[in-house]
Amino acid sequence: MLRSKLVFAVAWALFWLLMVSVAVQDYVNDDGAAYWQPVLWETSSMVVMTMLLLVQRHFSHRHIRLIATPRRWFLLQLAWLPLYWAAFTPLAFGIRHGVYALAGLSYEHDPWAATFVYESLKITVFFSLFVLIEFGILSYYELLEEKLRAEHANALLREAQLQRLAQQMQPHFLFNALNTISSLMHSDVDKADATLMQLAEVLRTTLDVSDRHQAPLATELKLVRGYAAVMEERFGERVAIRWDIAPAASDCPVPVMSLQPLLENIFKHTVEQRRQPTRILVAASVADGALVVRIEDDSGVLAPAAGGGIGMANLRERLDVMYGARASLALSQLSPAGVRAEMRLPCAC
């Protein structure tokens, strides 16, 4: 509201500066020599009009929310017009008479009845113009405020959605990791113990970013490498992971726990389904202001259910909430074998 008051004040001052300039010019054209007189006429009008407008705004400020119902707002403003008719002429002309008297002069004007009618008509025009301008400015700022309220509501909604998704994702990851450790307990206790230590490191890193929805790729990679270490302990020589991370990509922000579902997808649909070794590539690079993350294997076949698990569905929904059309996630079949998951995110780093 401070900005709207400033706009009103500047516009009001410029308007009356224009009125004074026009009055002085007309006075000069009529061969007048006492320039203070037209300045007095318009200044007295400005002082009285400013006073009346301040009184009006003070008492009608509480009706500003009625801007949404223009008819009611205009009717309430028009109710003030009789005050202008009754007060403007006596006050403005009283000031002029007083100043002229101090200067030892007499202020001449039309008979009071004619003066009242003429000034009332003029004031009606000025008042109507002012009300229309005020309505336009207030409507504009009300529109801005409504937009801000909508954006704030949307932000709260996105925050709630992301919180729900994060709460869904964390137990899902923990369940899968514990299931892996449980399987190892029956075959290799030492490996199960080592895997449990890896899981503890992953959970420690998870706690560090638990209050955030985004983290630098370098932080996210700590989670993914921890998860990869857990899975490598479980599958041993059946999996080999290569990391190809461009230095420029490390600072790009990514959704927390966004890479782990992509890697999990490969273990679930490829590594667990075959006995032969599977080679996995985790790569990240920056191109044209976008972070491109690729996680692919050399043996998988794109299955209809590959993108429909909890982790992938969760990730797709988070990307949509956080970035909309600026982000994408695609699964594609490689030739002669293998599946690639490619995620693109905006990155201004």
Short mmCIF file of C-alpha atoms in Angstrom, two decimals:
data_model
loop_
_atom_site.label_atom_id
_atom_site.label_comp_id
_atom_site.label_asym_id
_atom_site.label_seq_id
_atom_site.Cartn_x
_atom_site.Cartn_y
_atom_site.Cartn_z
CA MET A 1 0.00 0.00 0.00
CA LEU A 2 2.96 2.35 0.49
CA ARG A 3 3.68 2.17 -3.23
CA SER A 4 0.07 3.01 -4.12
CA LYS A 5 0.15 6.05 -1.77
CA LEU A 6 3.37 7.22 -3.41
CA VAL A 7 1.82 6.85 -6.86
CA PHE A 8 -1.23 8.87 -5.74
CA ALA A 9 0.96 11.61 -4.26
CA VAL A 10 3.15 11.94 -7.35
CA ALA A 11 0.17 11.90 -9.72
CA TRP A 12 -1.67 14.46 -7.59
CA ALA A 13 1.33 16.83 -7.46
CA LEU A 14 1.89 16.57 -11.22
CA PHE A 15 -1.79 17.22 -11.87
CA TRP A 16 -1.84 20.42 -9.84
CA LEU A 17 1.47 21.55 -11.28
CA LEU A 18 -0.16 21.26 -14.67
CA MET A 19 -3.22 23.19 -13.48
CA VAL A 20 -1.03 26.02 -12.11
CA SER A 21 0.95 26.17 -15.34
CA VAL A 22 -2.23 26.41 -17.43
CA ALA A 23 -3.68 29.08 -15.14
CA VAL A 24 -0.49 31.18 -15.33
CA GLN A 25 -0.36 30.85 -19.11
CA ASP A 26 -4.00 31.96 -19.46
CA TYR A 27 -3.31 34.87 -17.11
CA VAL A 28 -0.32 35.96 -19.18
CA ASN A 29 -2.37 35.72 -22.37
CA ASP A 30 -4.89 38.09 -20.77
CA ASP A 31 -2.06 40.57 -20.14
CA GLY A 32 -1.96 39.93 -16.42
CA ALA A 33 1.13 41.07 -14.51
CA ALA A 34 0.64 39.77 -10.94
CA TYR A 35 1.67 36.15 -11.45
CA TRP A 36 1.02 35.29 -7.82
CA GLN A 37 -2.70 35.58 -8.37
CA PRO A 38 -3.23 32.57 -10.71
CA VAL A 39 -0.79 30.62 -8.52
CA LEU A 40 -2.96 31.50 -5.50
CA TRP A 41 -6.18 30.48 -7.27
CA GLU A 42 -4.95 27.01 -8.18
CA THR A 43 -2.95 26.51 -4.98
CA SER A 44 -5.98 27.30 -2.83
CA SER A 45 -8.02 24.81 -4.85
CA MET A 46 -5.27 22.21 -4.44
CA VAL A 47 -5.03 22.70 -0.68
CA VAL A 48 -8.79 22.38 -0.16
CA MET A 49 -9.13 19.42 -2.54
CA THR A 50 -6.19 17.65 -0.87
CA MET A 51 -7.76 18.17 2.54
CA LEU A 52 -11.13 16.84 1.39
CA LEU A 53 -9.54 13.84 -0.33
CA LEU A 54 -7.52 12.98 2.78
CA VAL A 55 -10.69 13.11 4.86
CA GLN A 56 -12.48 10.91 2.33
CA ARG A 57 -9.66 8.34 2.16
CA HIS A 58 -9.36 8.24 5.94
CA PHE A 59 -12.98 7.26 6.39
CA SER A 60 -13.38 5.15 3.24
CA HIS A 61 -10.12 3.24 3.46
CA ARG A 62 -11.90 0.32 5.13
CA HIS A 63 -13.94 -0.14 1.95
CA ILE A 64 -10.89 -0.84 -0.22
CA ARG A 65 -11.75 -4.55 -0.40
CA LEU A 66 -14.98 -3.60 -2.15
CA ILE A 67 -12.89 -3.02 -5.28
CA ALA A 68 -13.89 -6.57 -6.18
CA THR A 69 -17.51 -5.30 -6.36
CA PRO A 70 -17.13 -2.08 -8.39
CA ARG A 71 -20.75 -0.99 -8.19
CA ARG A 72 -20.76 -0.87 -4.37
CA TRP A 73 -17.35 0.81 -4.29
CA PHE A 74 -18.39 3.57 -6.72
CA LEU A 75 -21.64 4.21 -4.84
CA LEU A 76 -19.73 4.64 -1.58
CA GLN A 77 -17.35 7.08 -3.25
CA LEU A 78 -20.18 9.10 -4.82
CA ALA A 79 -21.74 9.50 -1.39
CA TRP A 80 -18.88 11.90 -0.62
CA LEU A 81 -19.65 14.23 -3.52
CA PRO A 82 -22.11 16.45 -1.58
CA LEU A 83 -19.33 17.19 0.93
CA TYR A 84 -17.18 18.55 -1.91
CA TRP A 85 -20.08 20.69 -3.17
CA ALA A 86 -20.74 22.12 0.27
CA ALA A 87 -17.14 22.63 1.46
CA PHE A 88 -14.95 23.39 -1.55
CA THR A 89 -16.21 26.80 -2.62
CA PRO A 90 -16.41 28.42 0.87
CA LEU A 91 -12.97 27.11 1.85
CA ALA A 92 -11.10 27.76 -1.41
CA PHE A 93 -12.62 31.19 -1.96
CA GLY A 94 -12.20 32.01 1.71
CA ILE A 95 -8.44 31.45 1.34
CA ARG A 96 -8.34 33.68 -1.75
CA HIS A 97 -10.30 36.46 -0.07
CA GLY A 98 -8.01 36.27 2.97
CA VAL A 99 -4.77 36.46 0.96
CA TYR A 100 -6.11 39.30 -1.20
CA ALA A 101 -7.14 41.18 1.94
CA LEU A 102 -3.63 40.79 3.38
CA ALA A 103 -2.28 42.22 0.14
CA GLY A 104 -4.66 45.18 0.45
CA LEU A 105 -6.72 44.03 -2.52
CA SER A 106 -10.24 42.79 -3.15
CA TYR A 107 -10.87 39.41 -4.77
CA GLU A 108 -13.61 39.79 -7.38
CA HIS A 109 -15.68 36.89 -8.69
CA ASP A 110 -19.18 36.10 -9.97
CA PRO A 111 -22.16 36.23 -7.59
CA TRP A 112 -22.06 33.48 -4.99
CA ALA A 113 -24.97 31.50 -6.46
CA ALA A 114 -23.37 31.35 -9.90
CA THR A 115 -19.96 30.65 -8.35
CA PHE A 116 -21.36 27.72 -6.34
CA VAL A 117 -22.98 26.20 -9.43
CA TYR A 118 -19.90 26.62 -11.62
CA GLU A 119 -17.43 25.36 -8.99
CA SER A 120 -19.70 22.43 -8.11
CA LEU A 121 -19.82 21.34 -11.76
CA LYS A 122 -16.05 21.67 -12.04
CA ILE A 123 -15.50 19.77 -8.81
CA THR A 124 -17.85 17.02 -10.01
CA VAL A 125 -15.72 16.54 -13.12
CA PHE A 126 -12.46 16.53 -11.13
CA PHE A 127 -13.94 14.23 -8.50
CA SER A 128 -15.17 11.76 -11.12
CA LEU A 129 -11.79 11.68 -12.86
CA PHE A 130 -10.03 11.17 -9.54
CA VAL A 131 -12.34 8.34 -8.53
CA LEU A 132 -11.83 6.60 -11.87
CA ILE A 133 -8.04 6.91 -11.59
CA GLU A 134 -8.15 5.72 -7.99
CA PHE A 135 -10.26 2.74 -9.01
CA GLY A 136 -7.76 1.84 -11.74
CA ILE A 137 -4.75 2.06 -9.44
CA LEU A 138 -6.40 0.20 -6.56
CA SER A 139 -7.64 -2.49 -8.95
CA TYR A 140 -4.13 -2.94 -10.30
CA TYR A 141 -2.61 -3.35 -6.84
CA GLU A 142 -5.45 -5.59 -5.74
CA LEU A 143 -4.73 -7.76 -8.78
CA LEU A 144 -1.05 -7.89 -7.81
CA GLU A 145 -1.93 -8.81 -4.23
CA GLU A 146 -4.31 -11.51 -5.44
CA LYS A 147 -1.55 -12.87 -7.67
CA LEU A 148 0.87 -12.91 -4.74
CA ARG A 149 -1.70 -14.67 -2.56
CA ALA A 150 -2.25 -17.27 -5.28
CA GLU A 151 1.49 -17.79 -5.70
CA HIS A 152 1.88 -18.14 -1.93
CA ALA A 153 -0.96 -20.66 -1.80
CA ASN A 154 0.60 -22.60 -4.67
CA ALA A 155 3.97 -22.54 -2.91
CA LEU A 156 2.39 -23.93 0.24
CA LEU A 157 0.66 -26.61 -1.82
CA ARG A 158 3.93 -27.56 -3.54
CA GLU A 159 5.65 -27.65 -0.16
CA ALA A 160 2.99 -30.01 1.20
CA GLN A 161 3.22 -32.22 -1.87
CA LEU A 162 7.01 -32.41 -1.67
CA GLN A 163 6.85 -33.17 2.03
CA ARG A 164 4.42 -36.00 1.39
CA LEU A 165 6.58 -37.39 -1.40
CA ALA A 166 9.74 -37.19 0.70
CA GLN A 167 8.03 -39.00 3.57
CA GLN A 168 6.92 -41.68 1.12
CA MET A 169 10.38 -42.06 -0.42
CA GLN A 170 12.49 -42.41 2.70
CA PRO A 171 10.81 -45.51 4.20
CA HIS A 172 10.65 -47.04 0.69
CA PHE A 173 14.43 -46.74 0.33
CA LEU A 174 15.05 -47.97 3.87
CA PHE A 175 12.80 -51.01 3.32
CA ASN A 176 14.71 -52.04 0.20
CA ALA A 177 18.09 -51.60 1.90
CA LEU A 178 17.05 -53.61 4.95
CA ASN A 179 15.63 -56.30 2.71
CA THR A 180 19.06 -56.54 1.06
CA ILE A 181 20.80 -56.88 4.42
CA SER A 182 18.28 -59.50 5.51
CA SER A 183 19.09 -61.57 2.43
CA LEU A 184 22.82 -61.38 3.15
CA MET A 185 22.37 -62.48 6.77
CA HIS A 186 21.57 -65.98 5.54
CA SER A 187 24.59 -66.29 3.27
CA ASP A 188 27.41 -64.02 4.44
CA VAL A 189 27.28 -62.41 7.89
CA ASP A 190 30.47 -60.39 7.36
CA LYS A 191 29.12 -58.95 4.12
CA ALA A 192 25.81 -58.20 5.84
CA ASP A 193 27.71 -56.33 8.57
CA ALA A 194 29.68 -54.33 5.99
CA THR A 195 26.48 -53.56 4.13
CA LEU A 196 24.84 -52.39 7.35
CA MET A 197 27.72 -49.97 7.87
CA GLN A 198 27.22 -48.66 4.35
CA LEU A 199 23.53 -48.21 5.07
CA ALA A 200 24.35 -46.25 8.23
CA GLU A 201 26.47 -43.88 6.14
CA VAL A 202 23.64 -43.43 3.65
CA LEU A 203 21.15 -42.70 6.43
CA ARG A 204 23.55 -40.19 7.99
CA THR A 205 23.78 -38.36 4.68
CA THR A 206 20.00 -38.56 4.31
CA LEU A 207 19.53 -36.89 7.68
CA ASP A 208 21.82 -34.05 6.61
CA VAL A 209 19.45 -33.16 3.75
CA SER A 210 16.17 -34.29 5.31
CA ASP A 211 14.90 -30.72 5.71
CA ARG A 212 15.58 -29.81 2.08
CA HIS A 213 13.93 -30.70 -1.20
CA GLN A 214 17.02 -29.92 -3.26
CA ALA A 215 20.74 -30.52 -2.80
CA PRO A 216 23.82 -30.12 -4.99
CA LEU A 217 24.51 -33.06 -7.26
CA ALA A 218 27.72 -33.71 -5.30
CA THR A 219 25.65 -34.26 -2.13
CA GLU A 220 23.13 -36.42 -3.95
CA LEU A 221 25.97 -38.56 -5.31
CA LYS A 222 27.00 -39.41 -1.74
CA LEU A 223 23.57 -40.99 -1.29
CA VAL A 224 23.75 -42.81 -4.62
CA ARG A 225 27.28 -44.09 -4.05
CA GLY A 226 26.22 -45.34 -0.63
CA TYR A 227 23.23 -47.13 -2.13
CA ALA A 228 25.45 -48.52 -4.91
CA ALA A 229 27.90 -49.83 -2.32
CA VAL A 230 25.06 -51.62 -0.51
CA MET A 231 23.91 -53.25 -3.73
CA GLU A 232 27.46 -54.15 -4.79
CA GLU A 233 27.91 -55.96 -1.50
CA ARG A 234 24.77 -57.93 -2.21
CA PHE A 235 25.43 -58.84 -5.85
CA GLY A 236 29.23 -58.99 -5.83
CA GLU A 237 30.74 -59.70 -9.25
CA ARG A 238 27.31 -59.61 -10.91
CA VAL A 239 27.50 -55.81 -11.14
CA ALA A 240 30.14 -53.21 -12.05
CA ILE A 241 29.42 -49.49 -11.80
CA ARG A 242 31.35 -46.74 -13.62
CA TRP A 243 31.01 -43.08 -12.63
CA ASP A 244 31.46 -40.30 -15.19
CA ILE A 245 30.61 -37.00 -13.47
CA ALA A 246 31.65 -33.74 -15.13
CA PRO A 247 33.09 -31.26 -12.57
CA ALA A 248 30.75 -28.53 -13.85
CA ALA A 249 27.74 -30.65 -12.87
CA SER A 250 28.64 -31.07 -9.20
CA ASP A 251 27.05 -27.80 -8.02
CA CYS A 252 23.81 -28.15 -9.98
CA PRO A 253 20.80 -28.59 -7.67
CA VAL A 254 18.79 -31.80 -7.94
CA PRO A 255 15.83 -33.15 -5.96
CA VAL A 256 16.97 -35.07 -2.89
CA MET A 257 16.97 -38.85 -3.51
CA SER A 258 16.35 -38.43 -7.23
CA LEU A 259 19.20 -40.54 -8.60
CA GLN A 260 18.70 -43.52 -6.30
CA PRO A 261 15.34 -44.54 -7.87
CA LEU A 262 16.97 -44.53 -11.32
CA LEU A 263 19.75 -46.82 -10.14
CA GLU A 264 17.29 -48.95 -8.19
CA ASN A 265 15.28 -49.45 -11.37
CA ILE A 266 18.27 -51.15 -13.00
CA PHE A 267 18.90 -53.44 -10.05
CA LYS A 268 15.24 -54.39 -9.85
CA HIS A 269 14.60 -55.04 -13.56
CA THR A 270 18.02 -56.14 -14.77
CA VAL A 271 20.56 -57.19 -12.15
CA GLU A 272 18.12 -59.23 -10.04
CA GLN A 273 16.76 -60.97 -13.16
CA ARG A 274 20.03 -62.35 -14.55
CA ARG A 275 23.18 -64.15 -13.43
CA GLN A 276 25.57 -62.62 -15.95
CA PRO A 277 27.54 -59.46 -15.03
CA THR A 278 25.80 -56.16 -15.66
CA ARG A 279 27.77 -53.01 -16.34
CA ILE A 280 26.17 -49.76 -15.18
CA LEU A 281 27.13 -46.20 -16.12
CA VAL A 282 26.25 -43.19 -13.99
CA ALA A 283 27.03 -39.98 -15.90
CA ALA A 284 26.27 -36.30 -15.43
CA SER A 285 27.09 -33.27 -17.58
CA VAL A 286 25.91 -29.72 -18.20
CA ALA A 287 24.78 -28.55 -21.64
CA ASP A 288 22.82 -25.44 -22.69
CA GLY A 289 21.93 -24.48 -19.14
CA ALA A 290 20.61 -27.94 -18.28
CA LEU A 291 21.94 -30.74 -16.11
CA VAL A 292 21.79 -34.07 -17.93
CA VAL A 293 22.00 -37.19 -15.76
CA ARG A 294 22.20 -40.60 -17.43
CA ILE A 295 22.06 -43.93 -15.66
CA GLU A 296 22.20 -46.88 -18.03
CA ASP A 297 23.06 -50.58 -18.17
CA ASP A 298 24.29 -52.82 -20.96
CA SER A 299 21.93 -55.75 -20.51
CA GLY A 300 18.43 -54.64 -19.62
CA VAL A 301 15.24 -54.73 -21.66
CA LEU A 302 12.74 -51.94 -21.23
CA ALA A 303 9.74 -53.52 -19.49
CA PRO A 304 6.26 -51.98 -19.30
CA ALA A 305 6.54 -51.81 -15.50
CA ALA A 306 10.04 -50.28 -15.51
CA GLY A 307 8.77 -46.76 -14.94
CA GLY A 308 5.78 -47.60 -12.79
CA GLY A 309 7.37 -48.46 -9.43
CA ILE A 310 7.00 -46.37 -6.29
CA GLY A 311 10.43 -44.79 -6.69
CA MET A 312 10.02 -43.80 -10.34
CA ALA A 313 6.43 -42.61 -9.91
CA ASN A 314 7.53 -40.58 -6.89
CA LEU A 315 10.40 -39.01 -8.82
CA ARG A 316 8.22 -38.10 -11.80
CA GLU A 317 5.71 -36.38 -9.52
CA ARG A 318 8.42 -34.45 -7.68
CA LEU A 319 9.95 -33.25 -10.94
CA ASP A 320 6.54 -32.06 -12.10
CA VAL A 321 5.87 -30.20 -8.83
CA MET A 322 9.30 -28.58 -8.63
CA TYR A 323 10.08 -27.78 -12.27
CA GLY A 324 7.02 -28.37 -14.44
CA ALA A 325 7.90 -28.49 -18.12
CA ARG A 326 11.48 -27.40 -17.45
CA ALA A 327 12.44 -30.92 -16.35
CA SER A 328 12.08 -34.31 -18.02
CA LEU A 329 12.66 -37.97 -17.25
CA ALA A 330 12.79 -40.53 -20.05
CA LEU A 331 13.51 -44.25 -20.26
CA SER A 332 14.79 -45.61 -23.57
CA GLN A 333 15.94 -48.94 -24.96
CA LEU A 334 19.57 -49.12 -26.06
CA SER A 335 20.85 -51.23 -28.92
CA PRO A 336 21.61 -54.12 -28.94
CA ALA A 337 20.71 -54.31 -25.22
CA GLY A 338 20.44 -52.06 -22.24
CA VAL A 339 18.17 -49.37 -20.83
CA ARG A 340 18.94 -45.70 -20.31
CA ALA A 341 17.23 -43.37 -17.83
CA GLU A 342 17.89 -39.73 -18.69
CA MET A 343 16.87 -36.88 -16.41
CA ARG A 344 17.16 -33.23 -17.49
CA LEU A 345 16.96 -30.41 -14.98
CA PRO A 346 17.50 -26.64 -15.24
CA CYS A 347 20.94 -25.60 -14.03
CA ALA A 348 22.27 -22.06 -13.97
CA CYS A 349 25.60 -22.95 -12.34
#
